[in-house]
C-alpha cells in the first residue's frame, strides 16, 4: 500500500476509507471506526466506570424479554459526563424503562439535584425505583407515571420553562418531535437535549424501510439538521444519539 494516497480497509465486514499518516505511514480512519466485539470489549475495559448498582441493574435488565430497550453502559457514562460537564442541576427524562439512564444521570447531579422522569409502565419503573434507592439517588428522581406530554405540559404550565439543564428522550418514536419541542421549551439556553436511537439500527438510511417509527426518526433528523434554535451533533454511540444545545 506504500505510496497510495488512500486505501480501503475492512472492519467487521464494513468498508472504511483510510489515509496513511504522513509521519508514520500508519493508516488513519477518516470515518467513525466500526466496533468489532474485541474492540468493544477493549473500550469497556479501559473506560467504563460503572457503579456496582449500575452493573447489577444492567445485568438484571439483560435477562428481561425487552432487554434491547436499555442503553449501553458506555452511553450511560457519556450522558453522565455531559450532565456533569454543563453543571446540570435539573434534568428531564422521557422514557425510563428499568432506569439505567436515569440512574447514570442522577448520579452526576449534585446532592440537591432533580431529575423529572416520565414513563407509563409501573412494571418497568418498579424495577428502576429499587435500584435508584439502592444507589442512594431515589430522592433526586421525581417519577411521573402518565403520558410524557402531559407531564411536560404541566411543567410548562407551572412556569418551569427555561429552568432545566439537561434532557434525555428515549420513548415512543412517533412522538419524538413533540417531545423535542416540549423539552426545548423547558431547557435553559445553553442546556442540552440528548435523543436516543436516531440511527435506528441503520434503518434511517434504508429507503426501503417505511414503518412509522423509522419515518418519524428520519423526519426528526432532517428537521433538526436545519433548526436554527440549536447547535447540533449526531454521535454514533449506541444506536445513535443526537445532541442538541439550545442557543440563546
PDB file of C-alpha atoms in Angstrom:
ATOM      1  CA  UNK A   1       0.000   0.000   0.000  1.00  0.00           C
ATOM      2  CA  UNK A   2       3.050   2.301   0.203  1.00  0.00           C
ATOM      3  CA  UNK A   3       2.769   5.378  -1.995  1.00  0.00           C
ATOM      4  CA  UNK A   4      -1.016   5.287  -2.250  1.00  0.00           C
ATOM      5  CA  UNK A   5      -2.862   8.357  -1.001  1.00  0.00           C
ATOM      6  CA  UNK A   6      -5.605   6.207   0.435  1.00  0.00           C
ATOM      7  CA  UNK A   7      -6.864   2.677   0.560  1.00  0.00           C
ATOM      8  CA  UNK A   8      -9.934   0.823   1.632  1.00  0.00           C
ATOM      9  CA  UNK A   9      -9.840  -1.375   4.716  1.00  0.00           C
ATOM     10  CA  UNK A  10     -12.451  -3.770   6.004  1.00  0.00           C
ATOM     11  CA  UNK A  11     -13.568  -3.861   9.634  1.00  0.00           C
ATOM     12  CA  UNK A  12     -16.281  -6.308  10.682  1.00  0.00           C
ATOM     13  CA  UNK A  13     -17.377  -6.589   7.063  1.00  0.00           C
ATOM     14  CA  UNK A  14     -17.805  -2.817   6.624  1.00  0.00           C
ATOM     15  CA  UNK A  15     -15.645  -0.858   4.186  1.00  0.00           C
ATOM     16  CA  UNK A  16     -13.901   2.179   5.608  1.00  0.00           C
ATOM     17  CA  UNK A  17     -11.678   4.765   3.925  1.00  0.00           C
ATOM     18  CA  UNK A  18      -8.233   5.204   5.414  1.00  0.00           C
ATOM     19  CA  UNK A  19      -5.440   7.699   4.793  1.00  0.00           C
ATOM     20  CA  UNK A  20      -1.840   6.995   5.858  1.00  0.00           C
ATOM     21  CA  UNK A  21      -0.351   9.311   8.480  1.00  0.00           C
ATOM     22  CA  UNK A  22       2.435  11.145   6.567  1.00  0.00           C
ATOM     23  CA  UNK A  23       4.752  10.892   9.600  1.00  0.00           C
ATOM     24  CA  UNK A  24       4.375   7.206  10.379  1.00  0.00           C
ATOM     25  CA  UNK A  25       2.680   5.636   7.376  1.00  0.00           C
ATOM     26  CA  UNK A  26       0.069   4.185   9.744  1.00  0.00           C
ATOM     27  CA  UNK A  27      -3.494   4.087   8.419  1.00  0.00           C
ATOM     28  CA  UNK A  28      -5.787   6.690   9.978  1.00  0.00           C
ATOM     29  CA  UNK A  29      -9.537   6.343   9.550  1.00  0.00           C
ATOM     30  CA  UNK A  30     -11.485   9.206   8.003  1.00  0.00           C
ATOM     31  CA  UNK A  31     -14.765   7.707   9.215  1.00  0.00           C
ATOM     32  CA  UNK A  32     -16.060   6.511  12.551  1.00  0.00           C
ATOM     33  CA  UNK A  33     -14.478   3.162  13.323  1.00  0.00           C
ATOM     34  CA  UNK A  34     -16.808   0.167  13.321  1.00  0.00           C
ATOM     35  CA  UNK A  35     -16.843  -1.790  16.582  1.00  0.00           C
ATOM     36  CA  UNK A  36     -15.748  -5.402  16.471  1.00  0.00           C
ATOM     37  CA  UNK A  37     -16.521  -7.430  19.610  1.00  0.00           C
ATOM     38  CA  UNK A  38     -12.834  -7.375  20.528  1.00  0.00           C
ATOM     39  CA  UNK A  39     -12.583  -3.605  20.152  1.00  0.00           C
ATOM     40  CA  UNK A  40     -15.830  -3.045  22.059  1.00  0.00           C
ATOM     41  CA  UNK A  41     -14.581  -5.181  24.951  1.00  0.00           C
ATOM     42  CA  UNK A  42     -11.372  -3.144  24.944  1.00  0.00           C
ATOM     43  CA  UNK A  43     -13.339   0.119  25.010  1.00  0.00           C
ATOM     44  CA  UNK A  44     -15.254  -1.020  28.083  1.00  0.00           C
ATOM     45  CA  UNK A  45     -12.111  -2.357  29.723  1.00  0.00           C
ATOM     46  CA  UNK A  46     -10.199   0.913  29.502  1.00  0.00           C
ATOM     47  CA  UNK A  47     -13.008   3.387  30.107  1.00  0.00           C
ATOM     48  CA  UNK A  48     -16.106   2.068  31.868  1.00  0.00           C
ATOM     49  CA  UNK A  49     -16.549   3.331  35.433  1.00  0.00           C
ATOM     50  CA  UNK A  50     -19.853   1.682  36.245  1.00  0.00           C
ATOM     51  CA  UNK A  51     -21.027   1.632  39.842  1.00  0.00           C
ATOM     52  CA  UNK A  52     -21.879  -1.706  41.435  1.00  0.00           C
ATOM     53  CA  UNK A  53     -25.592  -0.876  41.395  1.00  0.00           C
ATOM     54  CA  UNK A  54     -25.461   0.187  37.748  1.00  0.00           C
ATOM     55  CA  UNK A  55     -23.819  -3.089  36.784  1.00  0.00           C
ATOM     56  CA  UNK A  56     -26.354  -5.112  38.753  1.00  0.00           C
ATOM     57  CA  UNK A  57     -29.249  -3.216  37.141  1.00  0.00           C
ATOM     58  CA  UNK A  58     -27.787  -3.696  33.671  1.00  0.00           C
ATOM     59  CA  UNK A  59     -27.319  -7.419  34.268  1.00  0.00           C
ATOM     60  CA  UNK A  60     -30.834  -7.798  35.705  1.00  0.00           C
ATOM     61  CA  UNK A  61     -32.322  -5.969  32.720  1.00  0.00           C
ATOM     62  CA  UNK A  62     -30.350  -8.145  30.300  1.00  0.00           C
ATOM     63  CA  UNK A  63     -32.414 -11.108  31.480  1.00  0.00           C
ATOM     64  CA  UNK A  64     -35.712  -9.452  30.536  1.00  0.00           C
ATOM     65  CA  UNK A  65     -37.596 -10.010  27.293  1.00  0.00           C
ATOM     66  CA  UNK A  66     -37.248  -6.359  26.242  1.00  0.00           C
ATOM     67  CA  UNK A  67     -33.604  -6.006  27.268  1.00  0.00           C
ATOM     68  CA  UNK A  68     -32.724  -4.330  23.965  1.00  0.00           C
ATOM     69  CA  UNK A  69     -34.553  -1.198  25.185  1.00  0.00           C
ATOM     70  CA  UNK A  70     -31.754  -0.462  27.656  1.00  0.00           C
ATOM     71  CA  UNK A  71     -28.951   1.881  26.624  1.00  0.00           C
ATOM     72  CA  UNK A  72     -25.370   0.627  26.542  1.00  0.00           C
ATOM     73  CA  UNK A  73     -23.157   1.255  29.593  1.00  0.00           C
ATOM     74  CA  UNK A  74     -20.749   3.486  27.687  1.00  0.00           C
ATOM     75  CA  UNK A  75     -23.693   5.607  26.554  1.00  0.00           C
ATOM     76  CA  UNK A  76     -24.871   5.960  30.145  1.00  0.00           C
ATOM     77  CA  UNK A  77     -21.405   7.064  31.184  1.00  0.00           C
ATOM     78  CA  UNK A  78     -21.246   9.505  28.266  1.00  0.00           C
ATOM     79  CA  UNK A  79     -24.563  11.072  29.288  1.00  0.00           C
ATOM     80  CA  UNK A  80     -23.424  11.386  32.897  1.00  0.00           C
ATOM     81  CA  UNK A  81     -20.265  13.114  31.679  1.00  0.00           C
ATOM     82  CA  UNK A  82     -22.316  15.534  29.581  1.00  0.00           C
ATOM     83  CA  UNK A  83     -24.569  16.362  32.529  1.00  0.00           C
ATOM     84  CA  UNK A  84     -21.567  16.981  34.748  1.00  0.00           C
ATOM     85  CA  UNK A  85     -19.754  18.996  32.063  1.00  0.00           C
ATOM     86  CA  UNK A  86     -22.603  21.503  31.762  1.00  0.00           C
ATOM     87  CA  UNK A  87     -23.065  21.673  35.528  1.00  0.00           C
ATOM     88  CA  UNK A  88     -26.554  20.214  35.354  1.00  0.00           C
ATOM     89  CA  UNK A  89     -28.682  20.502  38.483  1.00  0.00           C
ATOM     90  CA  UNK A  90     -32.034  19.686  36.895  1.00  0.00           C
ATOM     91  CA  UNK A  91     -32.820  17.121  34.213  1.00  0.00           C
ATOM     92  CA  UNK A  92     -35.695  15.587  32.282  1.00  0.00           C
ATOM     93  CA  UNK A  93     -36.042  12.036  31.056  1.00  0.00           C
ATOM     94  CA  UNK A  94     -38.711  10.912  28.604  1.00  0.00           C
ATOM     95  CA  UNK A  95     -38.818   7.119  28.674  1.00  0.00           C
ATOM     96  CA  UNK A  96     -37.394   5.369  31.729  1.00  0.00           C
ATOM     97  CA  UNK A  97     -37.663   1.592  31.147  1.00  0.00           C
ATOM     98  CA  UNK A  98     -35.797  -0.044  34.064  1.00  0.00           C
ATOM     99  CA  UNK A  99     -33.987   3.126  34.991  1.00  0.00           C
ATOM    100  CA  UNK A 100     -30.369   2.692  33.887  1.00  0.00           C
ATOM    101  CA  UNK A 101     -30.084   6.025  32.070  1.00  0.00           C
ATOM    102  CA  UNK A 102     -31.848   7.902  34.875  1.00  0.00           C
ATOM    103  CA  UNK A 103     -29.512   6.281  37.388  1.00  0.00           C
ATOM    104  CA  UNK A 104     -26.456   7.339  35.384  1.00  0.00           C
ATOM    105  CA  UNK A 105     -27.608  10.950  35.086  1.00  0.00           C
ATOM    106  CA  UNK A 106     -28.902  11.218  38.663  1.00  0.00           C
ATOM    107  CA  UNK A 107     -25.530  10.092  39.974  1.00  0.00           C
ATOM    108  CA  UNK A 108     -23.959  13.013  38.071  1.00  0.00           C
ATOM    109  CA  UNK A 109     -26.328  15.588  39.595  1.00  0.00           C
ATOM    110  CA  UNK A 110     -25.434  17.380  42.840  1.00  0.00           C
ATOM    111  CA  UNK A 111     -26.999  16.272  46.124  1.00  0.00           C
ATOM    112  CA  UNK A 112     -29.827  18.768  45.709  1.00  0.00           C
ATOM    113  CA  UNK A 113     -30.319  17.955  42.034  1.00  0.00           C
ATOM    114  CA  UNK A 114     -33.601  16.855  40.483  1.00  0.00           C
ATOM    115  CA  UNK A 115     -34.441  14.564  37.590  1.00  0.00           C
ATOM    116  CA  UNK A 116     -38.072  14.537  36.422  1.00  0.00           C
ATOM    117  CA  UNK A 117     -38.673  11.131  34.831  1.00  0.00           C
ATOM    118  CA  UNK A 118     -41.615  10.328  32.551  1.00  0.00           C
ATOM    119  CA  UNK A 119     -42.965   6.862  31.813  1.00  0.00           C
ATOM    120  CA  UNK A 120     -46.215   4.902  31.716  1.00  0.00           C
ATOM    121  CA  UNK A 121     -45.104   1.467  32.970  1.00  0.00           C
ATOM    122  CA  UNK A 122     -45.404   0.636  36.642  1.00  0.00           C
ATOM    123  CA  UNK A 123     -43.784  -2.733  35.968  1.00  0.00           C
ATOM    124  CA  UNK A 124     -40.544  -1.425  34.441  1.00  0.00           C
ATOM    125  CA  UNK A 125     -40.241   1.613  36.679  1.00  0.00           C
ATOM    126  CA  UNK A 126     -40.827  -0.571  39.730  1.00  0.00           C
ATOM    127  CA  UNK A 127     -37.507  -2.211  38.907  1.00  0.00           C
ATOM    128  CA  UNK A 128     -35.988   1.215  38.400  1.00  0.00           C
ATOM    129  CA  UNK A 129     -37.111   2.511  41.804  1.00  0.00           C
ATOM    130  CA  UNK A 130     -35.489  -0.451  43.558  1.00  0.00           C
ATOM    131  CA  UNK A 131     -32.086   0.254  42.047  1.00  0.00           C
ATOM    132  CA  UNK A 132     -32.374   4.045  42.360  1.00  0.00           C
ATOM    133  CA  UNK A 133     -32.978   3.635  46.089  1.00  0.00           C
ATOM    134  CA  UNK A 134     -30.129   1.157  46.427  1.00  0.00           C
ATOM    135  CA  UNK A 135     -27.816   3.664  44.747  1.00  0.00           C
ATOM    136  CA  UNK A 136     -28.997   6.455  47.036  1.00  0.00           C
ATOM    137  CA  UNK A 137     -30.408   8.638  44.248  1.00  0.00           C
ATOM    138  CA  UNK A 138     -34.110   7.848  44.587  1.00  0.00           C
ATOM    139  CA  UNK A 139     -34.690  11.155  46.397  1.00  0.00           C
ATOM    140  CA  UNK A 140     -33.343  13.028  43.348  1.00  0.00           C
ATOM    141  CA  UNK A 141     -35.784  11.405  40.901  1.00  0.00           C
ATOM    142  CA  UNK A 142     -39.376  12.578  40.570  1.00  0.00           C
ATOM    143  CA  UNK A 143     -41.150   9.835  38.586  1.00  0.00           C
ATOM    144  CA  UNK A 144     -44.413  10.636  36.773  1.00  0.00           C
ATOM    145  CA  UNK A 145     -46.460   7.678  35.543  1.00  0.00           C
ATOM    146  CA  UNK A 146     -48.600   9.176  32.783  1.00  0.00           C
ATOM    147  CA  UNK A 147     -48.080  10.148  29.131  1.00  0.00           C
ATOM    148  CA  UNK A 148     -44.921  12.251  28.975  1.00  0.00           C
ATOM    149  CA  UNK A 149     -46.521  15.099  27.032  1.00  0.00           C
ATOM    150  CA  UNK A 150     -48.937  15.599  29.914  1.00  0.00           C
ATOM    151  CA  UNK A 151     -46.075  15.852  32.410  1.00  0.00           C
ATOM    152  CA  UNK A 152     -44.034  18.159  30.186  1.00  0.00           C
ATOM    153  CA  UNK A 153     -47.087  20.332  29.526  1.00  0.00           C
ATOM    154  CA  UNK A 154     -47.787  20.569  33.239  1.00  0.00           C
ATOM    155  CA  UNK A 155     -44.207  21.701  33.888  1.00  0.00           C
ATOM    156  CA  UNK A 156     -44.633  24.478  31.321  1.00  0.00           C
ATOM    157  CA  UNK A 157     -47.946  25.465  32.934  1.00  0.00           C
ATOM    158  CA  UNK A 158     -46.192  25.620  36.327  1.00  0.00           C
ATOM    159  CA  UNK A 159     -43.753  28.195  34.968  1.00  0.00           C
ATOM    160  CA  UNK A 160     -40.797  25.832  34.610  1.00  0.00           C
ATOM    161  CA  UNK A 161     -39.917  26.907  31.058  1.00  0.00           C
ATOM    162  CA  UNK A 162     -36.193  27.512  30.623  1.00  0.00           C
ATOM    163  CA  UNK A 163     -35.271  26.031  34.009  1.00  0.00           C
ATOM    164  CA  UNK A 164     -33.897  22.590  33.140  1.00  0.00           C
ATOM    165  CA  UNK A 165     -30.280  21.924  32.207  1.00  0.00           C
ATOM    166  CA  UNK A 166     -30.390  18.517  30.521  1.00  0.00           C
ATOM    167  CA  UNK A 167     -32.966  16.263  28.866  1.00  0.00           C
ATOM    168  CA  UNK A 168     -32.871  12.713  27.517  1.00  0.00           C
ATOM    169  CA  UNK A 169     -35.523  11.450  25.097  1.00  0.00           C
ATOM    170  CA  UNK A 170     -35.874   7.681  24.621  1.00  0.00           C
ATOM    171  CA  UNK A 171     -39.532   6.764  24.274  1.00  0.00           C
ATOM    172  CA  UNK A 172     -42.091   6.064  21.526  1.00  0.00           C
ATOM    173  CA  UNK A 173     -40.557   7.265  18.288  1.00  0.00           C
ATOM    174  CA  UNK A 174     -43.689   8.668  16.666  1.00  0.00           C
ATOM    175  CA  UNK A 175     -43.818  11.332  19.380  1.00  0.00           C
ATOM    176  CA  UNK A 176     -40.144  12.266  19.198  1.00  0.00           C
ATOM    177  CA  UNK A 177     -40.791  15.605  17.507  1.00  0.00           C
ATOM    178  CA  UNK A 178     -43.367  16.573  20.124  1.00  0.00           C
ATOM    179  CA  UNK A 179     -41.082  15.505  22.961  1.00  0.00           C
ATOM    180  CA  UNK A 180     -38.247  17.527  21.498  1.00  0.00           C
ATOM    181  CA  UNK A 181     -40.363  20.669  21.177  1.00  0.00           C
ATOM    182  CA  UNK A 182     -41.602  20.360  24.756  1.00  0.00           C
ATOM    183  CA  UNK A 183     -38.113  19.761  26.113  1.00  0.00           C
ATOM    184  CA  UNK A 184     -36.744  22.689  24.120  1.00  0.00           C
ATOM    185  CA  UNK A 185     -39.217  24.972  25.910  1.00  0.00           C
ATOM    186  CA  UNK A 186     -38.215  23.604  29.302  1.00  0.00           C
ATOM    187  CA  UNK A 187     -34.438  23.613  28.735  1.00  0.00           C
ATOM    188  CA  UNK A 188     -32.470  26.779  29.516  1.00  0.00           C
ATOM    189  CA  UNK A 189     -30.332  28.482  26.869  1.00  0.00           C
ATOM    190  CA  UNK A 190     -27.059  26.535  26.817  1.00  0.00           C
ATOM    191  CA  UNK A 191     -28.872  23.435  28.042  1.00  0.00           C
ATOM    192  CA  UNK A 192     -28.548  20.099  26.280  1.00  0.00           C
ATOM    193  CA  UNK A 193     -31.075  17.645  24.852  1.00  0.00           C
ATOM    194  CA  UNK A 194     -29.952  14.086  24.042  1.00  0.00           C
ATOM    195  CA  UNK A 195     -32.163  11.965  21.779  1.00  0.00           C
ATOM    196  CA  UNK A 196     -31.624   8.212  21.550  1.00  0.00           C
ATOM    197  CA  UNK A 197     -31.959   5.751  18.635  1.00  0.00           C
ATOM    198  CA  UNK A 198     -31.523   8.347  15.898  1.00  0.00           C
ATOM    199  CA  UNK A 199     -29.628   5.897  13.664  1.00  0.00           C
ATOM    200  CA  UNK A 200     -32.239   3.192  14.364  1.00  0.00           C
ATOM    201  CA  UNK A 201     -30.076   0.192  13.565  1.00  0.00           C
ATOM    202  CA  UNK A 202     -29.245   1.728  10.197  1.00  0.00           C
ATOM    203  CA  UNK A 203     -32.854   1.713   9.004  1.00  0.00           C
ATOM    204  CA  UNK A 204     -32.978   5.514   8.699  1.00  0.00           C
ATOM    205  CA  UNK A 205     -30.564   5.270   5.761  1.00  0.00           C
ATOM    206  CA  UNK A 206     -32.502   2.486   4.014  1.00  0.00           C
ATOM    207  CA  UNK A 207     -35.189   3.924   1.693  1.00  0.00           C
ATOM    208  CA  UNK A 208     -36.989   0.576   1.744  1.00  0.00           C
ATOM    209  CA  UNK A 209     -37.758   0.960   5.453  1.00  0.00           C
ATOM    210  CA  UNK A 210     -41.052   2.831   5.703  1.00  0.00           C
ATOM    211  CA  UNK A 211     -42.563   1.797   9.040  1.00  0.00           C
ATOM    212  CA  UNK A 212     -43.894   4.659  11.152  1.00  0.00           C
ATOM    213  CA  UNK A 213     -41.069   4.601  13.696  1.00  0.00           C
ATOM    214  CA  UNK A 214     -38.387   4.805  11.033  1.00  0.00           C
ATOM    215  CA  UNK A 215     -40.249   7.564   9.196  1.00  0.00           C
ATOM    216  CA  UNK A 216     -40.635   9.548  12.439  1.00  0.00           C
ATOM    217  CA  UNK A 217     -36.937   9.344  13.303  1.00  0.00           C
ATOM    218  CA  UNK A 218     -35.912  10.108   9.734  1.00  0.00           C
ATOM    219  CA  UNK A 219     -38.166  13.179   9.699  1.00  0.00           C
ATOM    220  CA  UNK A 220     -36.848  14.412  13.051  1.00  0.00           C
ATOM    221  CA  UNK A 221     -33.257  14.035  11.895  1.00  0.00           C
ATOM    222  CA  UNK A 222     -33.965  16.165   8.824  1.00  0.00           C
ATOM    223  CA  UNK A 223     -35.863  18.793  10.791  1.00  0.00           C
ATOM    224  CA  UNK A 224     -33.127  19.171  13.405  1.00  0.00           C
ATOM    225  CA  UNK A 225     -30.461  19.429  10.710  1.00  0.00           C
ATOM    226  CA  UNK A 226     -31.946  22.802   9.733  1.00  0.00           C
ATOM    227  CA  UNK A 227     -33.183  24.006  13.142  1.00  0.00           C
ATOM    228  CA  UNK A 228     -31.577  27.396  13.844  1.00  0.00           C
ATOM    229  CA  UNK A 229     -32.610  27.238  17.519  1.00  0.00           C
ATOM    230  CA  UNK A 230     -29.960  24.639  18.343  1.00  0.00           C
ATOM    231  CA  UNK A 231     -26.350  23.602  17.900  1.00  0.00           C
ATOM    232  CA  UNK A 232     -26.328  20.009  16.672  1.00  0.00           C
ATOM    233  CA  UNK A 233     -24.252  16.854  16.568  1.00  0.00           C
ATOM    234  CA  UNK A 234     -25.242  13.247  15.885  1.00  0.00           C
ATOM    235  CA  UNK A 235     -22.925  10.932  17.795  1.00  0.00           C
ATOM    236  CA  UNK A 236     -22.588   7.287  16.682  1.00  0.00           C
ATOM    237  CA  UNK A 237     -22.654   5.831  20.178  1.00  0.00           C
ATOM    238  CA  UNK A 238     -25.095   3.037  20.956  1.00  0.00           C
ATOM    239  CA  UNK A 239     -27.909   3.271  18.405  1.00  0.00           C
ATOM    240  CA  UNK A 240     -27.029   6.892  17.611  1.00  0.00           C
ATOM    241  CA  UNK A 241     -27.534   9.887  19.910  1.00  0.00           C
ATOM    242  CA  UNK A 242     -28.431  13.381  18.775  1.00  0.00           C
ATOM    243  CA  UNK A 243     -27.089  16.194  20.946  1.00  0.00           C
ATOM    244  CA  UNK A 244     -28.951  19.479  20.625  1.00  0.00           C
ATOM    245  CA  UNK A 245     -27.692  22.509  22.547  1.00  0.00           C
ATOM    246  CA  UNK A 246     -30.269  25.250  22.932  1.00  0.00           C
ATOM    247  CA  UNK A 247     -28.970  28.543  21.605  1.00  0.00           C
ATOM    248  CA  UNK A 248     -29.528  31.782  23.494  1.00  0.00           C
TER     249      UNK A 248
END
